Structure formats: structure tokens, C-alpha cells
Amino acid sequence: MNALSAQRPDALCGSPSTDIVAMRRMIFAVAGCLFLLLAVLAWNHFQDDKWFNSWTSVLGAGLLAAGLGYSLFALIGLEKWRQDCVGELARSAQKSSSLQARFSEVSSREAALAHERAALQQRVAELEKAILSLQEKSKKRRLDEMVSRQRQQELVRSKNVLEMHVQERTEKIQRLQRRYSMILNSAGEGICGLDADGRATFVNPAAARITGWDVNELVGRHIIEVLDLKTNGAAPGCDGDQVLRRKDGSRLAAECIYTTIVEQGMPNGAVLIFRDVTERKRAEATLAHKAAELARSNAELEQFAFVASHDLQEPLRKIQAFGDRLKAKCESVNLGEGRDYLERMQGASARMQRLINDLLSFSRVYQRTEPFSVVELDCVLREVLSDLEVRVEATNAQIDIAPLPAIEADPTQMRQLFQNLISNALKFQPPNQKPVVKITCRGFEADGSLAPEIPAGTPFCEILIEDNGIGFEEAYAEKIFAVFQRLHGRAEFEGTGVGLAVCRRITDRHCGTIKASSQPGRGARFKVVLPVKQFKRNQMT
Amino acid sequence: MSPPSKQNFILMAEDDADDRLLAQDALAESGLPAELRFVENGEELLDYLLLRGKFSENFAAPRPRMILLDLNMPRVDGREALQRIKQEPSLKCIPVVILTTSRSDTDVERAYNLGANSYIAKPVRFDALVGVMKTLRNYWFEVVELPAAR
């Protein structure tokens, strides 16, 4: 305890330190005496209860008083010293604290400075690094700049080139546009481009002209409504023949073609093209009218032919009949040449009857026609031969037939054709000769040279009818097909000379041909060429 | 008025005078007794049968045993007359034989459709006509039964 308390004032106060030590010792001495006294007193007290008995007590009291005085003095001086000391202490404490503070301040400042210095150093290092990197960056930047300047130059060059190209393209596009505009504007048909709602986005001048509107009056409007066109049910279009309404309300026959524009699989508008077909309709109407007239004329002609033949035949009948009556009535009378004249008259009228009948059948080739159907020529031939059976047997004729194909033809006319040809073959024979008739056939394909509408490769069949009869001069090969043309007198062979003319008419109607070739005394060959299938245009006859 | 009596004669409707003559001669040549009376067209035929027109006062217009009918006649032709006759209840039982120059299938079919009893195309030669008349007379007068006169 002592050591400690001694150290502290040394540490804190400088010169008054010895004073303080002395004081302290004094204090302690006094304090010790006092204590002793007190102890004696206490013991006394305990021994017996007398205060003022012995010298101890007086000593004690004197000590006590001295002690008290010293102590008091000490205490006062102590107090003063204490106060000084305290003050000094306080001051020195203050000083020391201030010193400490300054010291700490300084040290802290030093630390801070060191810190800062370190930081600065770090910063310097960083900055140096940064500088380096910046330098690098700036180098790089310069390089980049160079590169980008180069690129820019390149780009500028490219841009110039592109601009040139664009210019060219634009010019080309403009030319094309002008061309298309020209085409659309020159088109005779009305052309409208429609959007998905059916409103016109484009209308060409012809459309305006045809409909009586102006182009700008039509653009943006719903064309189908404006023109009052009929749509085809579910489909949005209005294809086909229409009657469109012009601006002034008048109607115009037009042919419309409606085409939907499909973009990426979706319908997106349409193109409507229409054409004024008034002329065509008029032509069609005229054609229909003419066709009707023709039909009527044909019917009248047929009627006329029938009636004419009927009425023409009637007087002939009378001539025949009354000729017979005359003959009967005058049987017993000798008429002399009269009878002969009568016979000639009757013969003449009979011939006239036959002529009229033949003329009628000649005109009927085109009048009385059946529609074309598939005809088995073998069948036809068999029927014709059976019709001619009597003649064949009577002359003991030999008929050789090869298989014939089936072709598209008028059945009745085929019969007529074969009938005429074969009966001719049997008729024009020298007397008492056995007629031999050969019928053969071969198929071939057209080589394109027959007629423009007959393409190469069209199948035809060629039927050859040969006989061993009297034949004729080659010079007459065409003449014999003329109507009423005969090469022989009435006395030699009967007939009106219309049979071959009918055959030619029949082959003409079937778009085929018939040709004859012969030598006198060497029989005749008739070549009939017919198409296997009939042509479209012929189907309508 | 009671219906007219029926007599055994043939009533022929024929416009052509020559044909009438020929028919008369042919029937005569056939050698069988028969009377032939003529009317000149379909209208006259109907007038006669229906007792109208110029026959309206003629109570002596008896019904024929059969009628020979030409088809082509002026005014009312044979086809019309045939149709009328075969539709008229009092007349339709009289046999009507068409005797005409026309051979057309249309006419034949139409005649039978309208109820003609037979159709004969007039032959060209006279002797054939005689044969036809003979056949007709035999057939219709001897062979067939006709409804009794009422």
C-alpha cells in the first residue's frame, strides 16, 4: 500500500512529492497513535468502567490532544496540500491527459498518416496500374479508332455503291411499274384489285370506262356491291357471266373472272377482271337465232321434200293407173303402136317415181340423221347381205368378208352405204358371170396431213370392196359419185345414178372418204375410209 | 229423232276425183256386189254422219257399213275426221279403214292410235287396187261380224 501510494504522487506531481511523502507519514503516525489509544481505552473500558483512573488515561488524553492537534494541522495542511496536490494533480492530470491526448492525437495522426500513406501508396500503385491500363486502353482505342475509321471509309464506299445499286433498282422498279401501269391501263378488260373486304384498292381505266364511273370514285368502294354482281353462293367470288350495273343504272353484259389472292396460305383480297361481252352475247344470240332459223329451214325443207315427193308421185300414180285401165279396156281393141306408146308412158312415170324416191333418200342423208353410236360393221354387213339374199342366190354370188371393226357411226347410214356398194357390185356384172365380191379391212393412223383438225395418230379404218364386174374407165372415177350420173344407158342397167352420190354424202358426213378405181373389164375397187371415233364438231350434227 | 238406219254400203271420203273414179272402177272389177258412196272431205264426212250442215234435213242419210278414209284432204283431213268419229259414241262402232297414198310410219302409228280399224296404203298399179277392193269387200262384208243395226 505504501509503495503504491508513493509511486502515484511521483508519477503525477513533481516537486511537492517529498512534501507529500512527509505528510503522509505524519498522517499515518498520528493515525497509529490514535488507534493505540483507542485500543487502550477500549481495554480499560472493558476492565472497569472508570474513565479517569490512571496515567494511561491522561497520557492517553494528552496524546489524544496532541494527536488531534497534529492531525488537525496536518489535516488542514493536508487539506491545503491535498487541494494543491489535487489541483496540481488535476493540472498535471490535465496536462498529462492533454499530452496524452496530443500524444494519442499525434500517434493517431501518425497512424492515420501512416494509414493514409499506405493508402496513398496503394492509390499510387493503383493509379500507376490504372495509368498503365489506361495507356493500354488508349493504345487500343487508337487502334480501334484507326480500324473504325478504315471501316467507316469502307462503309462509306459501300454506301455509295449501294446507293448506286438502289438507284438502279429504283429506276428498274419504276420502269417496271410504268410498264405494268401501261399494261393495266391499256388492257381492254376492266381489272380491279380488291382487298380482303372486297373494297377496290386499284382500278384500271378500262374498268372505269366500262362501268361509267371514275377511277377515284371506285377506289375504296365495295366493287361487287357497286356493280351489283351476283356472288356464287358460298364462294366469295363472282365468276362467269354477269350483268353489271353501270353508274347511270344501265345494265351491261360482262364476263367476270374472280381470282382470290392467297398470301402465306391465307386469302388476302382478290383480282376481279371483267370484260364487256355485249358483242359476244350479241354474236351468240345471232348464232342461236341463225341456228334456230337453220333448224326451222331444215325442218321446212324436210317437210317440203316429203310433201313434194308425195304430191309429185300422185300424178305419176294416176298415169300408171289409168294407163292400166286403158290397157284393160282396150285389150280386145287393136291399138297398134298405141299400146307401145302407152307402155313407154307408164315406164316414164315409173322412172320418175323411182327418181323422186332416190332424190328423197339422197336429201335425207343430211336431213334424217341418227346420232352417232358404236356400230359393229360386221353386224351391218350381215344384215345387208341377208337383205340382198334373193339377189345373191339368184346370181349365185360369192361374197368373201373379212372381220370388220366397230366404229362410231350412224347405224342406218352405214347400212345404206354397204347396201348401195354391194348391190352395185352385184348389179354391174357381165351377163351370166358369177359375181365375186371381196370385202377387206385394214386399220391405220392419220399422219396429220389429212386435215388440220385431224391430229396425227387418229385411228381410221379403210374398207375395200372389190368386185369382178364390168369395171369402168379410171377417168370416170370421180364422175360416178355425182348425183344422177350414170355411165350406162337405161337399157343396160337399171338405176337412177344416185346410189354412189348417197355413199359419198354418207362418208362426208362421217368425216371419211370414198374413192373408186377400176379398169374396164377388170372389176372395180371401192375404198371407204372412216374414222374409228367421231370428232367433237361432228357430234353436234 | 231416231238414229238413221244402217245400210250395206261403203262410205268413202276422198277428195281426188280421179281416185274416186279408180276406186269405183276397182270395186266394180272385183266382181262382188257392193255400193260405194262418196264424200269429198272430212268435213263433209262428219256432216253426213252427224246429220248436220248440208245433211241436216236429210233424214235419209243412213249409216254406212264401213268407211274408207283418205288421210290427206282439204278442210278437215282424214286424221281429224278419224279422231272425231272414234270419239263420238254413236259413230265409233263403224269400222274405219284408212286408204291413203302415205306410207309413212308416223301416219300409220297415228291412225292406229286414233282407233282406225285398218290401214291400207293405196297401191300404185290398178290391178293391185282391184285386189285391195276385193279383199276389203270380202273381209268386211263376208268374214267379220258387225254390230247390228239399231
XYZ file of C-alpha atoms in Angstrom:
691
model
C 0.000 0.000 0.000
C 2.681 2.353 0.732
C 4.723 1.664 -2.265
C 1.769 2.126 -4.498
C 0.698 5.394 -2.994
C 4.231 6.646 -3.126
C 4.551 5.818 -6.765
C 1.438 7.564 -7.762
C 2.325 11.028 -6.476
C 5.763 10.634 -8.042
C 4.168 9.933 -11.229
C 1.689 12.718 -11.030
C 3.285 15.642 -9.099
C 6.980 16.596 -9.427
C 8.463 18.924 -6.609
C 5.895 18.677 -3.985
C 6.392 14.980 -3.945
C 8.565 14.868 -0.860
C 6.162 17.070 0.991
C 3.534 14.762 0.184
C 5.525 11.850 1.406
C 6.231 13.552 4.720
C 2.718 14.491 5.186
C 1.594 11.057 4.531
C 3.917 9.575 7.013
C 2.744 12.013 9.589
C -0.758 11.234 8.938
C -0.159 7.635 9.354
C 1.760 8.102 12.550
C -0.906 10.089 14.051
C -3.459 7.670 12.960
C -1.493 4.899 14.550
C -1.257 6.607 17.901
C -4.802 7.339 17.908
C -5.634 3.819 17.261
C -3.476 2.657 20.098
C -5.078 4.992 22.369
C -8.392 3.918 21.397
C -7.370 0.394 22.000
C -6.183 1.121 25.467
C -9.259 2.949 26.211
C -11.328 0.199 24.987
C -9.477 -2.271 27.127
C -9.855 -0.069 30.037
C -13.364 0.288 29.434
C -13.718 -3.361 29.449
C -11.644 -3.850 32.592
C -13.570 -1.481 34.576
C -15.785 1.336 33.890
C -13.544 4.156 35.095
C -12.583 6.854 32.801
C -10.247 8.893 34.744
C -8.197 6.340 36.562
C -4.594 6.139 35.796
C -1.939 7.955 33.873
C -2.723 5.908 30.956
C -5.779 7.821 30.740
C -4.053 11.113 30.995
C -1.430 10.096 28.636
C -3.878 8.939 26.554
C -5.739 12.132 26.705
C -2.677 14.147 26.024
C -1.649 12.054 23.235
C -5.026 12.317 22.078
C -4.980 16.004 22.208
C -1.630 16.234 20.529
C -2.637 13.824 18.145
C -5.762 15.650 17.461
C -3.868 18.869 17.023
C -1.309 17.464 14.791
C -3.974 15.768 12.966
C -5.923 18.892 12.675
C -2.899 20.808 11.492
C -1.945 18.066 9.323
C -5.398 17.812 8.154
C -5.545 21.476 7.304
C -2.189 21.470 5.683
C -3.047 18.268 4.270
C -6.164 19.666 3.072
C -4.355 22.539 1.531
C -1.712 20.311 0.201
C -4.378 17.984 -0.821
C -6.065 20.724 -2.594
C -2.813 21.863 -4.120
C -1.951 18.423 -4.851
C -5.343 17.842 -6.215
C -5.004 20.984 -8.175
C -1.557 20.056 -9.233
C -2.754 16.622 -9.847
C -5.618 17.908 -11.704
C -3.378 20.182 -13.699
C -0.873 17.563 -14.291
C -3.592 15.163 -14.955
C -4.958 17.680 -17.314
C -1.545 18.222 -18.784
C -0.899 14.627 -18.938
C -4.293 13.998 -20.332
C -3.766 16.762 -22.768
C -0.348 15.430 -23.507
C -1.810 12.064 -23.738
C -4.449 13.406 -25.899
C -1.917 15.146 -28.022
C 0.198 12.133 -27.966
C -2.683 10.000 -28.851
C -3.678 12.575 -31.334
C -0.228 12.647 -32.729
C 0.020 8.948 -32.628
C -3.343 8.603 -34.132
C -2.459 11.199 -36.618
C 0.702 9.367 -37.241
C -1.238 6.209 -37.606
C -3.672 7.967 -39.784
C -0.847 9.438 -41.739
C 0.743 6.053 -42.000
C -2.577 4.696 -42.981
C -3.041 7.441 -45.419
C 0.392 6.998 -46.627
C -0.251 3.336 -47.109
C -3.463 4.192 -48.748
C -1.797 6.762 -50.874
C 0.854 4.309 -51.768
C -1.798 1.880 -52.614
C -3.548 4.526 -54.543
C -0.371 5.426 -56.248
C 0.141 1.834 -57.088
C -3.413 1.632 -58.273
C -3.102 4.788 -60.199
C 0.038 3.567 -61.756
C -1.751 0.409 -62.668
C -4.629 2.463 -63.871
C -2.325 4.624 -65.863
C -0.803 1.601 -67.396
C -4.133 0.132 -68.199
C -5.374 3.445 -69.452
C -2.370 3.722 -71.620
C -3.027 0.347 -72.931
C -6.637 1.195 -73.396
C -5.842 4.364 -75.139
C -3.470 2.490 -77.367
C -6.138 0.047 -78.059
C -8.591 2.846 -78.533
C -6.342 4.440 -81.042
C -6.003 1.178 -82.847
C -9.738 0.707 -82.744
C -10.229 4.194 -83.957
C -7.977 3.523 -86.826
C -9.773 0.363 -87.609
C -13.133 2.001 -87.305
C -12.012 4.857 -89.454
C -10.955 2.366 -92.049
C -14.244 0.607 -91.671
C -16.078 3.815 -91.889
C -14.320 4.569 -95.093
C -15.203 1.172 -96.356
C -18.763 1.676 -95.262
C -18.893 4.977 -96.955
C -17.655 3.341 -100.107
C -20.182 0.530 -99.709
C -22.873 3.023 -99.040
C -22.039 4.794 -102.213
C -22.089 1.576 -104.149
C -25.340 0.550 -102.532
C -26.856 3.876 -103.240
C -25.942 3.415 -106.828
C -27.498 -0.006 -106.824
C -30.561 1.271 -105.088
C -30.774 3.995 -107.623
C -30.557 1.471 -110.406
C -33.092 -0.769 -108.748
C -35.430 2.071 -108.124
C -35.173 3.072 -111.714
C -35.795 -0.504 -112.745
C -38.756 -0.766 -110.430
C -40.091 2.481 -111.724
C -39.683 1.254 -115.242
C -41.461 -1.961 -114.371
C -44.152 -0.041 -112.604
C -44.566 2.156 -115.588
C -44.666 -0.915 -117.788
C -47.233 -2.627 -115.603
C -49.192 0.554 -115.331
C -49.132 0.795 -119.061
C -50.249 -2.780 -119.408
C -53.005 -2.393 -116.865
C -54.035 0.920 -118.285
C -54.023 -0.365 -121.813
C -55.885 -3.535 -121.007
C -59.205 -3.716 -122.674
C -60.619 -5.627 -119.750
C -61.535 -3.967 -116.507
C -59.094 -5.013 -113.815
C -59.758 -4.298 -110.147
C -57.579 -5.240 -107.230
C -59.694 -5.904 -104.157
C -58.652 -6.039 -100.534
C -59.818 -8.671 -98.073
C -63.097 -6.797 -97.537
C -63.848 -6.568 -101.201
C -63.019 -2.889 -101.500
C -61.117 -1.787 -104.562
C -57.519 -0.873 -103.972
C -56.756 -0.494 -107.649
C -58.978 0.189 -110.610
C -57.683 0.404 -114.150
C -59.024 2.902 -116.686
C -60.807 0.201 -118.665
C -62.800 -0.769 -115.572
C -63.817 2.831 -115.142
C -64.687 3.190 -118.779
C -66.746 0.018 -118.881
C -68.682 0.814 -115.732
C -69.139 4.521 -116.319
C -67.576 5.529 -113.000
C -64.380 7.492 -112.495
C -61.351 5.624 -111.218
C -61.274 7.582 -107.975
C -64.988 7.050 -107.498
C -64.445 3.308 -107.488
C -61.302 3.053 -105.382
C -62.151 2.200 -101.805
C -65.685 1.106 -102.576
C -67.076 -2.409 -102.400
C -66.941 -3.307 -106.050
C -69.328 -6.244 -106.003
C -71.992 -4.068 -104.440
C -71.347 -1.078 -106.652
C -71.583 -3.157 -109.801
C -74.421 -5.270 -108.415
C -72.712 -8.544 -109.214
C -74.109 -11.883 -108.135
C -71.858 -13.976 -105.948
C -71.732 -17.731 -106.266
C -73.165 -18.872 -103.005
C -70.502 -19.998 -100.575
C -67.544 -18.905 -102.646
C -66.772 -15.226 -102.285
C -66.209 -14.825 -105.986
C -68.481 -13.872 -108.815
C -67.126 -15.841 -111.732
C -68.825 -16.262 -115.016
C -71.378 -14.318 -116.988
C -72.838 -11.418 -115.088
C -74.951 -8.392 -115.773
C -73.252 -5.450 -114.148
C -74.846 -2.155 -113.321
C -73.177 0.992 -114.616
C -73.115 4.338 -112.891
C -76.165 5.562 -114.765
C -78.096 2.453 -113.795
C -77.949 0.826 -117.223
C -77.010 -2.846 -117.373
C -74.119 -4.380 -119.230
C -73.411 -7.999 -120.037
C -69.972 -8.845 -118.731
C -67.836 -11.907 -118.251
C -66.151 -11.887 -114.847
C -63.120 -13.740 -113.614
C -62.617 -13.550 -109.874
C -59.333 -14.825 -108.515
C -58.570 -14.859 -104.791
C -55.085 -13.705 -103.820
C -53.547 -16.138 -101.374
C -50.670 -14.829 -99.253
C -48.929 -17.285 -96.965
C -51.820 -19.673 -97.171
C -54.466 -17.119 -96.233
C -56.816 -15.401 -98.661
C -55.989 -11.740 -98.752
C -58.018 -9.889 -101.319
C -58.747 -10.738 -104.907
C -58.412 -9.675 -108.504
C -61.584 -9.073 -110.444
C -61.322 -8.987 -114.215
C -64.354 -8.295 -116.298
C -64.910 -7.912 -119.981
C -67.710 -6.357 -121.900
C -69.274 -9.299 -123.680
C -72.177 -7.461 -125.230
C -70.723 -8.140 -128.638
C -70.109 -11.754 -127.847
C -73.571 -12.144 -126.434
C -74.963 -10.495 -129.496
C -72.936 -12.819 -131.685
C -74.105 -15.777 -129.610
C -77.680 -14.611 -129.871
C -77.288 -14.147 -133.597
C -75.717 -17.578 -133.826
C -78.518 -19.115 -131.811
C -81.012 -17.259 -133.927
C -79.309 -18.417 -137.096
C -79.122 -21.955 -135.780
C -82.811 -21.839 -134.970
C -83.523 -20.446 -138.376
C -81.403 -23.150 -139.914
C -83.193 -25.809 -137.923
C -86.509 -24.356 -138.978
C -85.349 -24.126 -142.539
C -84.186 -27.711 -142.420
C -87.476 -28.829 -140.975
C -89.305 -26.896 -143.651
C -87.056 -28.404 -146.275
C -87.713 -31.856 -144.952
C -91.397 -31.155 -144.939
C -91.155 -29.738 -148.408
C -89.145 -32.678 -149.661
C -91.623 -35.124 -148.236
C -94.675 -33.291 -149.416
C -93.088 -32.571 -152.779
C -92.212 -36.176 -153.308
C -95.641 -37.250 -152.161
C -97.504 -34.759 -154.298
C -95.155 -35.351 -157.217
C -95.789 -39.028 -157.022
C -99.522 -38.690 -157.046
C -99.939 -37.724 -160.714
C -97.486 -40.468 -161.591
C -99.718 -42.937 -159.877
C -102.609 -41.702 -161.892
C -100.665 -42.080 -165.119
C -99.811 -45.616 -164.143
C -103.292 -46.482 -163.019
C -105.165 -45.009 -165.952
C -102.573 -46.467 -168.251
C -103.501 -49.849 -166.826
C -107.204 -49.079 -167.206
C -106.668 -48.113 -170.773
C -104.790 -51.269 -171.443
C -107.506 -53.324 -169.764
C -110.348 -51.554 -171.524
C -108.642 -51.786 -174.886
C -107.495 -55.334 -174.557
C -109.737 -56.507 -177.285
C -109.095 -53.442 -179.394
C -106.083 -53.341 -181.697
C -104.199 -50.279 -180.627
C -101.127 -50.951 -182.753
C -98.348 -48.609 -181.785
C -100.757 -47.083 -179.297
C -100.047 -49.912 -176.917
C -96.331 -49.323 -177.267
C -96.742 -45.630 -176.566
C -98.814 -46.484 -173.550
C -96.046 -48.758 -172.275
C -93.442 -46.066 -172.734
C -95.619 -43.547 -170.909
C -96.055 -45.878 -167.983
C -92.345 -46.687 -167.999
C -91.516 -42.987 -167.926
C -93.788 -42.311 -164.997
C -92.400 -45.323 -163.157
C -88.923 -43.990 -163.637
C -89.983 -40.623 -162.388
C -91.322 -42.271 -159.302
C -88.046 -44.007 -158.705
C -86.137 -40.775 -159.315
C -88.262 -38.960 -156.798
C -87.704 -41.707 -154.243
C -83.986 -41.701 -154.799
C -83.803 -37.908 -154.614
C -85.703 -38.082 -151.374
C -83.297 -40.612 -149.908
C -80.337 -38.531 -151.137
C -81.613 -35.440 -149.356
C -82.352 -37.492 -146.270
C -78.679 -38.291 -145.700
C -78.351 -34.917 -144.031
C -81.992 -34.488 -143.088
C -82.788 -37.741 -141.410
C -79.810 -38.499 -139.275
C -79.358 -40.567 -136.184
C -76.836 -39.680 -133.520
C -73.520 -41.445 -133.741
C -73.156 -44.617 -131.738
C -70.808 -47.573 -131.720
C -71.727 -49.685 -134.735
C -70.454 -53.217 -135.306
C -69.753 -53.166 -139.029
C -69.768 -56.979 -139.083
C -73.407 -56.897 -137.963
C -74.315 -54.282 -140.542
C -72.702 -56.320 -143.294
C -74.538 -59.438 -142.259
C -77.882 -57.615 -142.266
C -77.217 -56.098 -145.682
C -76.261 -59.475 -147.112
C -79.402 -61.007 -145.711
C -81.444 -58.220 -147.322
C -79.745 -58.958 -150.619
C -80.108 -62.677 -150.142
C -82.530 -63.115 -153.023
C -80.197 -61.351 -155.401
C -77.181 -63.239 -154.085
C -78.850 -66.577 -154.550
C -80.252 -65.686 -157.911
C -76.815 -64.817 -159.243
C -75.024 -67.482 -157.221
C -72.741 -64.753 -155.976
C -69.737 -65.389 -153.773
C -69.125 -62.848 -151.050
C -65.861 -63.021 -149.086
C -65.821 -60.954 -145.935
C -63.028 -60.198 -143.500
C -63.705 -59.140 -139.928
C -64.682 -55.501 -139.733
C -64.146 -53.246 -136.727
C -66.672 -51.392 -134.644
C -66.728 -47.672 -135.305
C -68.674 -44.646 -134.147
C -71.260 -44.014 -136.874
C -74.910 -43.597 -137.829
C -76.188 -47.200 -137.991
C -78.821 -46.642 -140.667
C -76.430 -44.770 -142.894
C -73.795 -47.467 -142.560
C -76.404 -49.911 -143.737
C -77.280 -47.694 -146.650
C -73.605 -47.349 -147.559
C -72.946 -51.067 -147.660
C -76.248 -51.814 -149.330
C -75.507 -49.430 -152.175
C -71.940 -50.616 -152.668
C -72.680 -54.325 -152.547
C -75.798 -54.143 -154.682
C -73.749 -52.188 -157.231
C -71.098 -54.904 -157.112
C -73.769 -57.486 -157.788
C -75.514 -55.405 -160.426
C -72.706 -54.243 -162.701
C -71.747 -57.726 -163.878
C -71.450 -59.159 -167.330
C -74.340 -61.459 -168.081
C -74.147 -64.953 -166.643
C -70.994 -64.292 -164.684
C -70.777 -65.471 -161.105
C -70.228 -62.319 -159.101
C -67.312 -62.471 -156.688
C -67.183 -59.707 -154.091
C -64.289 -59.352 -151.658
C -64.570 -57.158 -148.604
C -61.414 -56.494 -146.605
C -60.361 -54.026 -143.991
C -57.218 -52.546 -142.518
C -56.696 -50.068 -139.721
C -54.254 -47.168 -139.859
C -53.413 -43.936 -138.082
C -53.655 -40.486 -139.587
C -50.329 -38.833 -140.304
C -51.579 -35.323 -139.692
C -51.816 -34.452 -143.358
C -55.500 -35.238 -143.808
C -56.967 -32.089 -142.337
C -55.801 -29.548 -139.770
C -58.348 -30.648 -137.204
C -57.376 -34.290 -137.506
C -54.275 -34.778 -135.375
C -51.645 -37.312 -136.239
C -52.318 -40.663 -134.677
C -56.112 -40.558 -135.044
C -57.238 -44.121 -135.847
C -59.035 -44.744 -139.106
C -60.239 -47.882 -140.834
C -60.061 -48.500 -144.556
C -62.635 -50.875 -146.033
C -62.019 -52.232 -149.510
C -64.916 -53.632 -151.605
C -63.678 -55.353 -154.712
C -65.745 -56.958 -157.397
C -65.120 -58.847 -160.613
C -67.716 -56.922 -162.569
C -67.548 -54.835 -165.698
C -65.494 -52.061 -164.222
C -65.237 -48.569 -165.682
C -62.642 -46.195 -167.102
C -60.387 -44.649 -164.480
C -61.266 -41.262 -165.978
C -64.786 -41.564 -164.593
C -63.608 -42.455 -161.117
C -64.817 -39.132 -159.667
C -67.746 -38.583 -162.012
C -69.601 -41.646 -160.848
C -70.071 -40.046 -157.417
C -72.023 -37.125 -158.924
C -75.742 -37.259 -158.372
C -77.816 -38.822 -161.147
C -74.644 -39.552 -163.021
C -74.764 -42.841 -164.926
C -72.239 -44.476 -167.153
C -74.700 -46.763 -168.846
C -77.978 -46.462 -170.633
C -81.267 -47.399 -169.150
C -81.462 -50.447 -171.281
C -78.216 -51.884 -169.900
C -78.594 -51.383 -166.205
C -81.433 -50.031 -164.162
C -80.911 -47.409 -161.587
C -81.057 -43.648 -161.250
C -77.370 -42.968 -160.647
C -77.875 -41.723 -157.131
C -76.517 -44.701 -155.173
C -72.850 -43.637 -155.189
C -73.790 -39.989 -154.596
C -75.556 -41.138 -151.433
C -72.457 -43.140 -150.428
C -70.240 -40.081 -150.868
C -72.646 -37.993 -148.838
C -72.606 -40.573 -146.068
C -68.815 -40.770 -145.921
C -68.640 -36.954 -145.981
C -70.965 -36.741 -143.022
C -68.768 -39.194 -141.132
C -65.622 -37.196 -141.972
C -64.383 -40.059 -144.111
C -63.693 -40.562 -147.790
C -64.725 -42.899 -150.621
C -62.681 -43.440 -153.732
C -63.100 -45.691 -156.707
C -60.572 -47.243 -159.016
C -61.099 -49.611 -161.877
C -60.193 -50.811 -165.358
C -62.830 -51.716 -167.894
C -63.478 -55.451 -167.726
C -61.321 -55.851 -164.634
C -63.861 -55.146 -161.932
C -63.935 -52.195 -159.553
C -62.394 -51.364 -156.232
C -64.125 -49.033 -153.794
C -62.053 -47.774 -150.879
C -64.041 -46.439 -147.938
C -62.066 -44.640 -145.209
C -63.865 -43.861 -141.958
C -62.607 -42.588 -138.566
C -62.983 -45.051 -135.730
C -64.185 -42.307 -133.404
C -66.224 -39.317 -134.480
C -64.871 -35.824 -133.933
C -66.292 -33.330 -131.464
C -67.612 -30.910 -134.022
C -69.349 -33.696 -135.814
C -71.169 -34.844 -132.706
C -73.478 -31.917 -132.942
C -74.840 -32.755 -136.374
C -135.183 -38.058 -133.929
C -134.417 -41.707 -134.229
C -130.897 -42.665 -135.352
C -130.650 -43.232 -139.091
C -130.931 -46.737 -140.420
C -127.945 -48.739 -141.448
C -127.400 -49.897 -144.924
C -124.921 -52.105 -146.676
C -122.755 -49.616 -148.400
C -119.243 -48.299 -148.142
C -118.825 -44.598 -147.495
C -115.585 -43.290 -148.970
C -114.077 -39.937 -148.125
C -111.763 -38.977 -150.990
C -111.042 -35.514 -152.323
C -109.428 -36.523 -155.593
C -111.928 -37.126 -158.398
C -109.572 -39.478 -160.230
C -109.096 -41.575 -157.165
C -112.843 -41.732 -156.689
C -113.225 -42.974 -160.233
C -110.466 -45.516 -159.859
C -111.937 -46.790 -156.628
C -115.340 -47.133 -158.219
C -113.872 -48.991 -161.176
C -111.758 -51.221 -158.994
C -114.680 -52.216 -156.831
C -116.713 -52.937 -159.957
C -113.846 -55.025 -161.374
C -113.712 -57.042 -158.185
C -116.951 -58.619 -159.217
C -118.672 -58.550 -155.878
C -121.783 -56.552 -155.255
C -121.128 -53.530 -153.147
C -122.258 -49.955 -153.182
C -119.771 -47.111 -152.864
C -120.863 -43.622 -151.863
C -118.559 -40.655 -151.678
C -117.968 -37.559 -149.624
C -115.242 -35.177 -150.662
C -113.532 -34.272 -147.423
C -113.503 -34.771 -143.684
C -115.984 -32.015 -143.005
C -118.499 -33.479 -145.375
C -117.951 -36.885 -143.849
C -118.697 -35.624 -140.369
C -121.653 -33.609 -141.608
C -123.053 -36.735 -143.190
C -122.524 -38.937 -140.173
C -123.760 -36.395 -137.686
C -126.616 -35.218 -139.854
C -125.588 -31.630 -139.785
C -124.663 -28.970 -142.285
C -125.968 -29.841 -145.698
C -127.234 -33.173 -144.420
C -129.188 -31.749 -141.507
C -132.508 -32.056 -143.251
C -131.637 -35.382 -144.791
C -133.407 -37.992 -142.835
C -132.408 -40.468 -145.496
C -128.731 -40.307 -144.681
C -128.244 -43.842 -143.490
C -125.223 -45.117 -141.628
C -122.658 -46.949 -143.802
C -121.467 -50.448 -143.117
C -117.860 -49.215 -143.194
C -115.895 -46.079 -144.007
C -112.924 -45.800 -146.347
C -110.938 -42.758 -145.326
C -108.190 -40.906 -147.180
C -105.861 -39.024 -144.879
C -104.901 -36.027 -146.984
C -107.984 -33.973 -147.637
C -108.673 -30.265 -147.560
C -110.605 -28.525 -144.810
C -110.891 -31.355 -142.333
C -108.392 -34.073 -143.151
C -108.717 -37.760 -142.513
C -106.794 -37.709 -139.269
C -109.128 -35.200 -137.666
C -112.189 -36.926 -139.023
C -110.947 -40.253 -137.693
C -110.414 -38.790 -134.265
C -113.892 -37.251 -134.214
C -115.563 -40.392 -135.394
C -113.835 -42.612 -132.896
C -114.653 -40.253 -130.069
C -118.317 -39.950 -130.947
C -120.230 -42.666 -129.058
C -122.807 -43.131 -131.758
C -120.209 -43.407 -134.526
C -117.240 -45.182 -133.060
C -118.547 -48.647 -133.753
C -118.426 -48.064 -137.527
C -115.290 -49.709 -138.948
C -112.928 -47.140 -140.458
C -110.301 -48.308 -142.931
C -107.657 -45.799 -143.902
C -106.935 -45.936 -147.619
C -104.272 -43.415 -148.424
C -101.169 -42.841 -150.516
C -98.983 -42.105 -147.497
C -96.720 -44.917 -146.388
C -95.094 -43.025 -143.555
C -94.667 -44.802 -140.259
C -95.854 -41.752 -138.413
C -99.179 -41.772 -140.207
C -99.653 -45.489 -139.695
C -98.919 -45.310 -135.999
C -101.080 -42.275 -135.505
C -104.005 -43.800 -137.354
C -103.997 -46.937 -135.241
C -103.553 -44.851 -132.096
C -106.631 -42.846 -133.014
C -108.619 -46.017 -133.392
C -108.511 -46.871 -137.100
C -109.555 -50.434 -137.756
C -107.070 -50.956 -140.587
C -104.575 -49.041 -142.635
C -104.024 -49.698 -146.315
C -101.519 -47.827 -148.467
C -103.017 -47.199 -151.880
C -101.271 -49.377 -154.420
C -99.795 -47.813 -157.496
C -100.996 -50.208 -160.117
C -104.643 -50.575 -160.892
C -104.827 -54.338 -160.679
C -103.387 -54.157 -157.210
C -106.122 -51.692 -156.340
C -108.694 -54.175 -157.651
C -107.226 -56.823 -155.401
C -107.425 -54.481 -152.394
C -111.063 -53.664 -153.067
C -111.883 -57.320 -153.434
C -110.164 -58.162 -150.173
C -111.883 -55.336 -148.388
C -115.277 -56.277 -149.585
C -114.798 -59.919 -148.751
C -113.372 -59.260 -145.357
C -115.716 -56.624 -144.095
C -118.858 -57.907 -145.729
C -118.449 -61.648 -145.505
C -115.902 -62.521 -142.882
C -116.407 -60.163 -139.983
C -119.371 -59.639 -137.783
C -120.538 -56.089 -137.394
C -122.790 -54.615 -134.755
C -126.439 -54.982 -135.641
C -128.333 -52.004 -136.857
C -130.414 -50.485 -134.094
